[in-house]
Structure formats: structure tokens, C-alpha cells
PDB file of C-alpha atoms in Angstrom:
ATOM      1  CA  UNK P  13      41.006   6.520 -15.639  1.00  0.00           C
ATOM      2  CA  UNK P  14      37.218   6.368 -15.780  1.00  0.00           C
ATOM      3  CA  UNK P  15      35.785   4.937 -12.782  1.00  0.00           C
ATOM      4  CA  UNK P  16      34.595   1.261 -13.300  1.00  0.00           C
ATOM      5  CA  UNK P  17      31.297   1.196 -13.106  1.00  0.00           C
ATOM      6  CA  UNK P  18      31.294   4.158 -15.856  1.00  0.00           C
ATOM      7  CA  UNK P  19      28.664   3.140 -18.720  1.00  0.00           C
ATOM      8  CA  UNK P  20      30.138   1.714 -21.871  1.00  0.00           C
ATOM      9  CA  UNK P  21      26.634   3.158 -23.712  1.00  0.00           C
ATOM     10  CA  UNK P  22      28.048   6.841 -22.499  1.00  0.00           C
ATOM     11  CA  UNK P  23      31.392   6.415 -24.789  1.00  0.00           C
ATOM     12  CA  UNK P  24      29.453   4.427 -27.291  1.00  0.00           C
ATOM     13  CA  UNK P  25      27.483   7.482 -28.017  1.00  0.00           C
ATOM     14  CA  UNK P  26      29.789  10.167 -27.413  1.00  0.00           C
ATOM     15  CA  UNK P  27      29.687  12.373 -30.077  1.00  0.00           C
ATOM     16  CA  UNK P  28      33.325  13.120 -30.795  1.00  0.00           C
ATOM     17  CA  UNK P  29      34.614   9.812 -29.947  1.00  0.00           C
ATOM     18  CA  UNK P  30      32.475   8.079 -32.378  1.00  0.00           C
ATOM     19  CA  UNK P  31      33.742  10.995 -35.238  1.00  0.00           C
ATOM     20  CA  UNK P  32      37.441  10.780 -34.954  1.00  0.00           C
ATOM     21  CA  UNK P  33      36.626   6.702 -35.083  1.00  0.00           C
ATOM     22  CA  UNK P  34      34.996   6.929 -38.068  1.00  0.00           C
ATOM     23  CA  UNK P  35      38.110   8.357 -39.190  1.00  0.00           C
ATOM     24  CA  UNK P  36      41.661   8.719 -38.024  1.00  0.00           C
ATOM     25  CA  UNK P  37      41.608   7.249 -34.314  1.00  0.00           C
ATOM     26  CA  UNK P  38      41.717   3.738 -33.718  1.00  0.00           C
ATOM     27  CA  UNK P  39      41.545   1.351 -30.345  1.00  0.00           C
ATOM     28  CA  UNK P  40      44.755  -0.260 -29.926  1.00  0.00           C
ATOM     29  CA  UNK P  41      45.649  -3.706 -28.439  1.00  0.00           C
ATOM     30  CA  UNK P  42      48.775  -4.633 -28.484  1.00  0.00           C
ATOM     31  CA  UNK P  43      49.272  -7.338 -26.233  1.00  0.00           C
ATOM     32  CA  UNK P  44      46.263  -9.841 -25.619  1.00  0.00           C
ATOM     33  CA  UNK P  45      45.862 -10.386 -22.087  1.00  0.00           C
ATOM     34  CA  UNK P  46      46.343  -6.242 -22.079  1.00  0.00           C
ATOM     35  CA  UNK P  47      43.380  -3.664 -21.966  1.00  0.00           C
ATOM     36  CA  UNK P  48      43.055  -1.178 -24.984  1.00  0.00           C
ATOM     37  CA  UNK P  49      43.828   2.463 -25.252  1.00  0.00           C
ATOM     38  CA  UNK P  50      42.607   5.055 -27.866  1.00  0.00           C
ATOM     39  CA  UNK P  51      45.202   6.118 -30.050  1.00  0.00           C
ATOM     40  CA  UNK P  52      44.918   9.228 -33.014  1.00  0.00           C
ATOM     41  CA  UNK P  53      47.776  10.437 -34.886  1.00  0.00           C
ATOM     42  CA  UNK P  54      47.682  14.004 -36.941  1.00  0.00           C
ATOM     43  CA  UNK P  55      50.205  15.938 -39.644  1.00  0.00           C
ATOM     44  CA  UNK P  56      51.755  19.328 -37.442  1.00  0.00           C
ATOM     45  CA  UNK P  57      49.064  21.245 -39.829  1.00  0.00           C
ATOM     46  CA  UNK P  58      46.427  19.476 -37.910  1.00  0.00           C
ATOM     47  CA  UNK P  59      47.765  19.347 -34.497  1.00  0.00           C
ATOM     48  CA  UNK P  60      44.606  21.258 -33.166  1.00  0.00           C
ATOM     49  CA  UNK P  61      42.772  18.532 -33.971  1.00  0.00           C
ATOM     50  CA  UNK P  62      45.353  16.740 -31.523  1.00  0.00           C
ATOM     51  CA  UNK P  63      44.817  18.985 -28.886  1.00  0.00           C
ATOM     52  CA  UNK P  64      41.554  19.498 -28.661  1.00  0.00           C
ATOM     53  CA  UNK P  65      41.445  15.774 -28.826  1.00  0.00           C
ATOM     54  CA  UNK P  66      43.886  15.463 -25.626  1.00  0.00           C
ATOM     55  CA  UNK P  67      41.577  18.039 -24.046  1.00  0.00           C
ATOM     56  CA  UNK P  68      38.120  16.391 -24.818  1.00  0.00           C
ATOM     57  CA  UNK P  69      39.630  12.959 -23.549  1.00  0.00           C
ATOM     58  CA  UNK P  70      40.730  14.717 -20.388  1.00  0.00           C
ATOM     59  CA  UNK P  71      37.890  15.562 -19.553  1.00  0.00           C
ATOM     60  CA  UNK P  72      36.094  12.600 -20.094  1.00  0.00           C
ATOM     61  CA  UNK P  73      38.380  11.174 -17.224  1.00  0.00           C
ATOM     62  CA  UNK P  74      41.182   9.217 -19.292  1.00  0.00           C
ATOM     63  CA  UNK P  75      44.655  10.099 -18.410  1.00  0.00           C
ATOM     64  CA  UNK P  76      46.785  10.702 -22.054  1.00  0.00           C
ATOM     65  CA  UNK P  77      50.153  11.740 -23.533  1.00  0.00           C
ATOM     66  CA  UNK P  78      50.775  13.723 -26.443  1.00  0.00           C
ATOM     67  CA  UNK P  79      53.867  12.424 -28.881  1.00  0.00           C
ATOM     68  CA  UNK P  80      55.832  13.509 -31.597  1.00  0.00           C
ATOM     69  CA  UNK P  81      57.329  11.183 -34.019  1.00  0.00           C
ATOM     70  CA  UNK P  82      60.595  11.141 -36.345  1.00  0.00           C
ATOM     71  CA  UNK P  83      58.030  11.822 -39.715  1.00  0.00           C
ATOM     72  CA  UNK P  84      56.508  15.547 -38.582  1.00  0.00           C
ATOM     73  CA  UNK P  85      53.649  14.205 -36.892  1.00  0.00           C
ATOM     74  CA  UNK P  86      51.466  14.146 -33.613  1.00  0.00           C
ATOM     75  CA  UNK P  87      50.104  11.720 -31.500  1.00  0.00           C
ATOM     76  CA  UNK P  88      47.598  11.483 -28.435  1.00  0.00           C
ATOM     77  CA  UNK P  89      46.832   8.391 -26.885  1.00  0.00           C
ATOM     78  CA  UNK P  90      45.397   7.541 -23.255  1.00  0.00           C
ATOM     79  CA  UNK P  91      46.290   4.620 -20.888  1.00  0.00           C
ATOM     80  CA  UNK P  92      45.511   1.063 -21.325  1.00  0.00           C
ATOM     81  CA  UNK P  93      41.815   1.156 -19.924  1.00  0.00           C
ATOM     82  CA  UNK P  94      39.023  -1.515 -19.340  1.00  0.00           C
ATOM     83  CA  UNK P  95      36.332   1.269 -21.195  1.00  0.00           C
ATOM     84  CA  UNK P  96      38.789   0.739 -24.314  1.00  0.00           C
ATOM     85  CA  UNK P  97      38.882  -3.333 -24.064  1.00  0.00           C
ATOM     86  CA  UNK P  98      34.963  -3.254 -23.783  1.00  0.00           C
ATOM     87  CA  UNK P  99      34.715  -0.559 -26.580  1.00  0.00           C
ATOM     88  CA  UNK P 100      37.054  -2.091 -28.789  1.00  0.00           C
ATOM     89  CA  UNK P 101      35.168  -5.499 -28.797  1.00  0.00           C
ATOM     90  CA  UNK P 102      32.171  -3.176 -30.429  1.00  0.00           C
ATOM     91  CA  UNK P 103      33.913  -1.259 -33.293  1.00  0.00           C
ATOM     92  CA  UNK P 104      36.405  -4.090 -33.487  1.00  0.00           C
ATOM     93  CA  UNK P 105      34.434  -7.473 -32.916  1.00  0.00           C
ATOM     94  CA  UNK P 106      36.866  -9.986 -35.059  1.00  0.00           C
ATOM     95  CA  UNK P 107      39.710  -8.028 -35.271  1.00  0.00           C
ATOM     96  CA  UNK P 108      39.039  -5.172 -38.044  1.00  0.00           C
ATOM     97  CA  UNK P 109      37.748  -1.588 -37.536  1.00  0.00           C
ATOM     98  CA  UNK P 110      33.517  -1.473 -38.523  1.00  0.00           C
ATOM     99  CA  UNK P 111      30.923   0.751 -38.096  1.00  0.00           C
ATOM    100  CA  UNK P 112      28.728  -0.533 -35.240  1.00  0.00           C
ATOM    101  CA  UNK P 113      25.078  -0.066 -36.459  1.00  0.00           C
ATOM    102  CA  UNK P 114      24.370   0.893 -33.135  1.00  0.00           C
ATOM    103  CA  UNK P 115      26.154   4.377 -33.320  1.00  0.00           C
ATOM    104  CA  UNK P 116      24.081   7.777 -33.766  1.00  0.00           C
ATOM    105  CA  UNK P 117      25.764   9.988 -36.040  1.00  0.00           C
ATOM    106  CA  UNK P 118      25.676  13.829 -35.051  1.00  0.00           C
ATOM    107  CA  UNK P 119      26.220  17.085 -36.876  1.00  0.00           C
ATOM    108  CA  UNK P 120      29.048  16.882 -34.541  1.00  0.00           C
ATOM    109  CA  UNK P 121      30.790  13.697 -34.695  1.00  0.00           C
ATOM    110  CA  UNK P 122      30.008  14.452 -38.488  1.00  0.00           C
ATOM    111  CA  UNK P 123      31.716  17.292 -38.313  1.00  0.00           C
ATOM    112  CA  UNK P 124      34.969  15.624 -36.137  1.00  0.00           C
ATOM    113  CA  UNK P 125      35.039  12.671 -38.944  1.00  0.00           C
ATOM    114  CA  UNK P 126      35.102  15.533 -42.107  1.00  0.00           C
ATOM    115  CA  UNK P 127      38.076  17.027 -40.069  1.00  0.00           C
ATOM    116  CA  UNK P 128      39.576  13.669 -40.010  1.00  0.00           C
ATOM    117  CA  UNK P 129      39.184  12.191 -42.975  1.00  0.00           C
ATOM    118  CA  UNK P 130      37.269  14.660 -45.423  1.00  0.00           C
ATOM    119  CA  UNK P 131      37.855  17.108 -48.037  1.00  0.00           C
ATOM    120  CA  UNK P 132      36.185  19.492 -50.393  1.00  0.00           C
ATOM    121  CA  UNK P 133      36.622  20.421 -53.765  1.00  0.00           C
ATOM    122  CA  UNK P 134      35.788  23.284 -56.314  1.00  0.00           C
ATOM    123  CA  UNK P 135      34.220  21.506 -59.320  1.00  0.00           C
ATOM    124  CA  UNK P 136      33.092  25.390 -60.465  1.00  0.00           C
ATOM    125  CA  UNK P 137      34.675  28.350 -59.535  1.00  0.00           C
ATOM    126  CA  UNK P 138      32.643  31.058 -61.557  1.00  0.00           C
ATOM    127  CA  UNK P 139      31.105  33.856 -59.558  1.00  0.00           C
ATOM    128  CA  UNK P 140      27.354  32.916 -58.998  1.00  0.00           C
ATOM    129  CA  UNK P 141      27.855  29.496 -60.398  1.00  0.00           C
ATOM    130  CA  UNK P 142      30.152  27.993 -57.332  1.00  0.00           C
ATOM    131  CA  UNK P 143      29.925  24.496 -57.410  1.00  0.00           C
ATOM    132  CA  UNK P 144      31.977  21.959 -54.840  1.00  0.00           C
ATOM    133  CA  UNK P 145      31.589  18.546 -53.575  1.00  0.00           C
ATOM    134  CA  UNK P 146      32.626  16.728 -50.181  1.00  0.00           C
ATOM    135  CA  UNK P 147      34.585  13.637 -50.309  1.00  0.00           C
ATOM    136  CA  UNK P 148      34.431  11.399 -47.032  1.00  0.00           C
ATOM    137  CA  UNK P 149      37.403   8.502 -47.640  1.00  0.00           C
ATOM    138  CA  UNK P 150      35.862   6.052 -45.989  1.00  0.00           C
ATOM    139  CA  UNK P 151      38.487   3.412 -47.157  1.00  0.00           C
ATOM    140  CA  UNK P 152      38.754   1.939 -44.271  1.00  0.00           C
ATOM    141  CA  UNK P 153      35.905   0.078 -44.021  1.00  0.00           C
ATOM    142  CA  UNK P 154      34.157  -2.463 -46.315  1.00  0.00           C
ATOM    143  CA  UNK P 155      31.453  -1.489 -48.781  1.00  0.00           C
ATOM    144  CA  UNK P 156      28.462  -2.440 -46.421  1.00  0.00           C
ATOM    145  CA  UNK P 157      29.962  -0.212 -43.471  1.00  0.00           C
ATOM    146  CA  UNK P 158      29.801   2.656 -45.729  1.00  0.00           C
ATOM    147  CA  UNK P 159      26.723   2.233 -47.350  1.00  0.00           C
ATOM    148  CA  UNK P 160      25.267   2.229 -43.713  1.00  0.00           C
ATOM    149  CA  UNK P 161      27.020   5.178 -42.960  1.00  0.00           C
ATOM    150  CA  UNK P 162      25.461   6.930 -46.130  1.00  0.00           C
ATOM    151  CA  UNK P 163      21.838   5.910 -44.591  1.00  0.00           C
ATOM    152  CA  UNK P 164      22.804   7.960 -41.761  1.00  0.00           C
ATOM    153  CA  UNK P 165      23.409  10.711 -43.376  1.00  0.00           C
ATOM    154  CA  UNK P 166      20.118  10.092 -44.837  1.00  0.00           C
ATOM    155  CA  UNK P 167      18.898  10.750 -41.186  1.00  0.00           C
ATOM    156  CA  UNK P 168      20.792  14.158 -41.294  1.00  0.00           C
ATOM    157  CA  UNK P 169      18.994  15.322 -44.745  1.00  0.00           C
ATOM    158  CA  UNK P 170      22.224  14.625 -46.741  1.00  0.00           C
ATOM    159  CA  UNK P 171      21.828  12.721 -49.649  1.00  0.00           C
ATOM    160  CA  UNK P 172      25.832  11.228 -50.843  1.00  0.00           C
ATOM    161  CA  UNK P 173      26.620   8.248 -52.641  1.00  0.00           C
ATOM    162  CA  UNK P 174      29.479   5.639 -52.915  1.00  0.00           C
ATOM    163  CA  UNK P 175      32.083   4.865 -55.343  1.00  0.00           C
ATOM    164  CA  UNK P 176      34.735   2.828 -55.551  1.00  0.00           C
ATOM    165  CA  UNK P 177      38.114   4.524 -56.272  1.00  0.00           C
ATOM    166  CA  UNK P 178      41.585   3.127 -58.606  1.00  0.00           C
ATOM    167  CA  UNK P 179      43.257   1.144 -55.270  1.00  0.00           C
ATOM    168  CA  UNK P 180      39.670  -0.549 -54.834  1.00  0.00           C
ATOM    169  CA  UNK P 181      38.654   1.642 -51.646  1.00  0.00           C
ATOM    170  CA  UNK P 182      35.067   2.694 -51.190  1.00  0.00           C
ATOM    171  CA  UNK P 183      34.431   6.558 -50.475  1.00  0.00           C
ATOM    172  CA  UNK P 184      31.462   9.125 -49.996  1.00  0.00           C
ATOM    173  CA  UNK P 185      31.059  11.198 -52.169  1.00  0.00           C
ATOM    174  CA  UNK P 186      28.131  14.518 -51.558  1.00  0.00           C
ATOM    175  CA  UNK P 187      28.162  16.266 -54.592  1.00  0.00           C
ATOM    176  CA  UNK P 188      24.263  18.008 -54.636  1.00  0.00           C
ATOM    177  CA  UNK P 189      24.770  21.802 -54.031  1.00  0.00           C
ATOM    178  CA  UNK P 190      21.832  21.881 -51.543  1.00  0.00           C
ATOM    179  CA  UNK P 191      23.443  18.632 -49.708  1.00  0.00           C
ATOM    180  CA  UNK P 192      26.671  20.270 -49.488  1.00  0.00           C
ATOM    181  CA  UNK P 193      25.633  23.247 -48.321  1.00  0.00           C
ATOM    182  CA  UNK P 194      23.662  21.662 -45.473  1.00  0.00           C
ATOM    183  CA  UNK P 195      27.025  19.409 -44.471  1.00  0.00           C
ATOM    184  CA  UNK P 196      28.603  22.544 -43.686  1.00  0.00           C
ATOM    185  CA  UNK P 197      25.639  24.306 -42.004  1.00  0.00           C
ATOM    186  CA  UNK P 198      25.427  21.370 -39.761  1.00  0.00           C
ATOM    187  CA  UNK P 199      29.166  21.218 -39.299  1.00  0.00           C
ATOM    188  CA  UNK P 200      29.921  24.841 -38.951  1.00  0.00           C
ATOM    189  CA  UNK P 201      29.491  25.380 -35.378  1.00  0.00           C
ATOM    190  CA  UNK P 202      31.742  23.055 -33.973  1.00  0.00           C
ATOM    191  CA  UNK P 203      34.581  22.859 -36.780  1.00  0.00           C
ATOM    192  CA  UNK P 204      38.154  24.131 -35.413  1.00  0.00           C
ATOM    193  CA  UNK P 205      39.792  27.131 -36.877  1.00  0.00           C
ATOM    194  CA  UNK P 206      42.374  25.267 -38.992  1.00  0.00           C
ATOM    195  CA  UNK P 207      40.303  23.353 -40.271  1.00  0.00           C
ATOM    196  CA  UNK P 208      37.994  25.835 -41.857  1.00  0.00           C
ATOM    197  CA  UNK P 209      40.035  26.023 -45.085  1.00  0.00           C
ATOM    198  CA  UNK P 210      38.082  22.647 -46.058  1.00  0.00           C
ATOM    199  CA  UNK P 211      34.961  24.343 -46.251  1.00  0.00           C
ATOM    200  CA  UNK P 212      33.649  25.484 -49.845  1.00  0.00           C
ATOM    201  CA  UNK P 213      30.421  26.481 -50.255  1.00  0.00           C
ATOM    202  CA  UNK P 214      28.441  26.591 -53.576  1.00  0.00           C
ATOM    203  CA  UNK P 215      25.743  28.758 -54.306  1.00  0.00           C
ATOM    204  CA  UNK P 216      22.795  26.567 -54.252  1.00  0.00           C
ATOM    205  CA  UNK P 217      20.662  28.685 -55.682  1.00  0.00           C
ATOM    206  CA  UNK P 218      21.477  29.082 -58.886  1.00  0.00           C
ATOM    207  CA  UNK P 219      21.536  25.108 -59.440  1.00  0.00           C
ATOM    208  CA  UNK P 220      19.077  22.803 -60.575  1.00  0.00           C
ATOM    209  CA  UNK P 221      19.385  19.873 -58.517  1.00  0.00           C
ATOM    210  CA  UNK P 222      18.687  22.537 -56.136  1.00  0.00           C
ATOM    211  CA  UNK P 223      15.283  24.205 -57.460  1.00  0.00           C
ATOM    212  CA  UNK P 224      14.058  21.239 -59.094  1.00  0.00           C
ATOM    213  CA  UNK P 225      13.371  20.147 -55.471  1.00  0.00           C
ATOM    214  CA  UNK P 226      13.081  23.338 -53.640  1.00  0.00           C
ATOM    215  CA  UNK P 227       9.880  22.463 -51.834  1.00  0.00           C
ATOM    216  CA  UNK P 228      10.511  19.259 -50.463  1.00  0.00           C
ATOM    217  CA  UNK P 229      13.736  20.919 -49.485  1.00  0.00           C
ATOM    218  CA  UNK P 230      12.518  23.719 -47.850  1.00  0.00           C
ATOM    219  CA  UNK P 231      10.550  21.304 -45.639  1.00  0.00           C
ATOM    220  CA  UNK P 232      13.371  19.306 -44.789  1.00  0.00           C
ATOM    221  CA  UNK P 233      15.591  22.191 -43.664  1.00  0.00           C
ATOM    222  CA  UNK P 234      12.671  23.530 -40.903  1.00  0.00           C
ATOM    223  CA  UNK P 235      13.166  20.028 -39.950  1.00  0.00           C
ATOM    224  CA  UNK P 236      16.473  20.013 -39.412  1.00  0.00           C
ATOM    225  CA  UNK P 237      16.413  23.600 -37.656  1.00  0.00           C
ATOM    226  CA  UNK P 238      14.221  22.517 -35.070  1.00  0.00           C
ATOM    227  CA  UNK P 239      15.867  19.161 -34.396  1.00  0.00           C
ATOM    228  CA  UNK P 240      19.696  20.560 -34.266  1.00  0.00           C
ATOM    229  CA  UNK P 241      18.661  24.016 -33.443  1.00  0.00           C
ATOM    230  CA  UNK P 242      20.550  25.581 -36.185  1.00  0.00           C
ATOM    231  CA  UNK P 243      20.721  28.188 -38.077  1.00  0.00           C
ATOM    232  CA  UNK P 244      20.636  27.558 -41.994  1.00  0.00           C
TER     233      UNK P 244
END
């Protein structure tokens, strides 16, 4: 367990915490006069995800347990903690999961929340003319949570937009060939191994949305270098 006087601000900002709750994980209460623990649960194909989860949380202090249910899947989950109660109250103030406007998203917590809950798709497969888009399924949260989350991205250079899909569920959708190229330049150096199946990248350059605004672009991306250090 983390010690008490531990900083709620240091999980608050934490860059993988805050990407696996934008997606899968969730802070469970299930008794009212009991702390909260974090809880995450994975198909076997993504059980690296799992335990790299179990690992990062280990480190951070929290004592966990990995399970396996009766459907095929894994689970990790910590101990009831205070950190938890006093977390949960932030991402969970009446009840239901938000997005705190307080969090700072990350290539990396970006990248834990497309392992989570994001996908890619071919909408071109010819050679020289690959063309894919990234879905984020945000359906979790309500329509302002994600448009918030689609300013942030903003903040990353990654311009997406919303839509609402047949059961009524608002998603991200990044569909620009220079914006989804940059997702997975930002992403790429901490995405796990079995994970890197998701990734399809289009060839910008042979796209208009892409030279049409080449050098504002090119701008952006020296930017973005010298503020995440990466190489794009």
C-alpha cells in the first residue's frame, strides 16, 4: 500500500494510470463505508497488457492479484486503498466514470488508452495509396467528456472528430493520413509487442489532406519533436 501521506496529484497525473482509465480499468467500490481498489480486466490475447499492468502498479507501491475468470479472461486488481477512495471521488464524482478536465494526456497514456480501447482500420490498401483510420470507442463516457478529450488531442497535434454510432455511443474517430501517422509516431515507443498488430500506417504523402497543409504541418511536427523528444 502507498504510504499515506503519498500525493493524490502524483496518481492523478500518472501517465499510464490515467490511459488504461480512459479505457478499460475502472475504480471499484463495492461496499460504501469500504475504500476503492483499481480493477482492469483483459481477453488472454491481451494479457500483456495485464501484466505489465500488475507490474507498473507494483511498483507504484500497491499490493495486487492477478485472476482468471470462467469466460477466457484476465484480471488485475490491487487492495482496497485510501489513494483509490480519494481518486475515485475525481474520475467518479456522482457515481459514473468522467474525464476529469484536470488530467494531462501523454503520448503515453495515449498510447495505454489505444491499447485499451482502440483500433485501426485499412480504408485503402493499394501500394502507395495506404489509407487507415484510428477509432478510439470512447462509449463510455457522455458526449461532452469526449469532445474534451478530442481538445486534448488537439494539444498533441492530432486533429479527430466525434460521431455517434447505431447503439447511440459517442467515439473518436482520426481519419487524416498526416494525423494518423503522428498517433502512431507518438505512440510507438511505448506500445507492447502484442499490441503492435493495431498499428497501420498510411502513406501520407501521397494524400491531399496531407499536402494541402504541408507547411503548417511541417511546423507542427518540429514542435512536437522537441516537446516529446521524438523521432518522426
Amino acid at each position: 500500500m502507498m504510504e499515506s501521506n503519498e500525493p493524490i496529484t502524483k496518481l492523478l497525473y500518472d501517465d499510464v494510470v490515467t490511459g488504461l482509465l480512459l479505457s478499460d480499468a475502472n475504480l471499484e467500490k463495492t461496499k460504501p463505508t469500504w475504500n476503492s481498489r483499481f480493477r482492469m480486466k483483459q481477453t488472454m490475447i491481451h494479457k500483456e497488457l495485464v501484466f505489465a499492468t500488475e507490474k507498473y502498479l507494483k511498483k507504484l507501491g500497491f499490493r495486487t492479484n492477478i485472476y482468471y475468470d470462467k469466460y477466457n479472461k484476465l484480471e488485475v486488481y490491487t487492495q482496497y486503498d485510501p489513494i483509490f477512495t480519494k481518486l475515485r471521488k475525481i474520475w467518479y464524482p456522482n457515481g459514473k466514470k468522467i474525464i476529469p478536465k484536470c488530467i494531462v494526456l501523454t503520448p503515453k497514456s495515449l498510447c495505454y488508452e489505444f491499447m485499451g480501447d482502440g483500433t485501426s482500420s485499412w480504408l485503402s490498401e493499394k501500394i502507395g495509396q495506404k489509407k487507415s483510420k484510428i477509432t478510439l470507442y470512447t462509449n463510455g463516457f457522455i458526449i461532452e467528456d469526449v469532445v474534451f478529450l478530442i481538445e486534448k488531442l488537439k494539444d498533441l497535434g492530432i486533429e479527430s472528430r466525434t460521431y455517434i454510432t447505431r447503439k447511440k455511443y459517442p467515439v473518436i474517430d482520426i481519419s487524416k493520413s498526416f494525423d494518423v501517422d503522428l498517433f502512431f509516431k507518438l505512440i510507438d515507443p511505448y506500445i507492447l509487442d502484442s499490441f503492435r498488430y493495431k498499428i497501420r500506417i498510411p502513406d501520407i504523402r501521397t494524400h491531399k489532406d496531407y499536402v494541402n497543409s504541408l507547411e503548417n504541418k511541417l511546423v507542427l511536427k518540429n514542435a512536437l519533436i522537441k516537446r516529446w523528444k521524438v523521432d518522426l
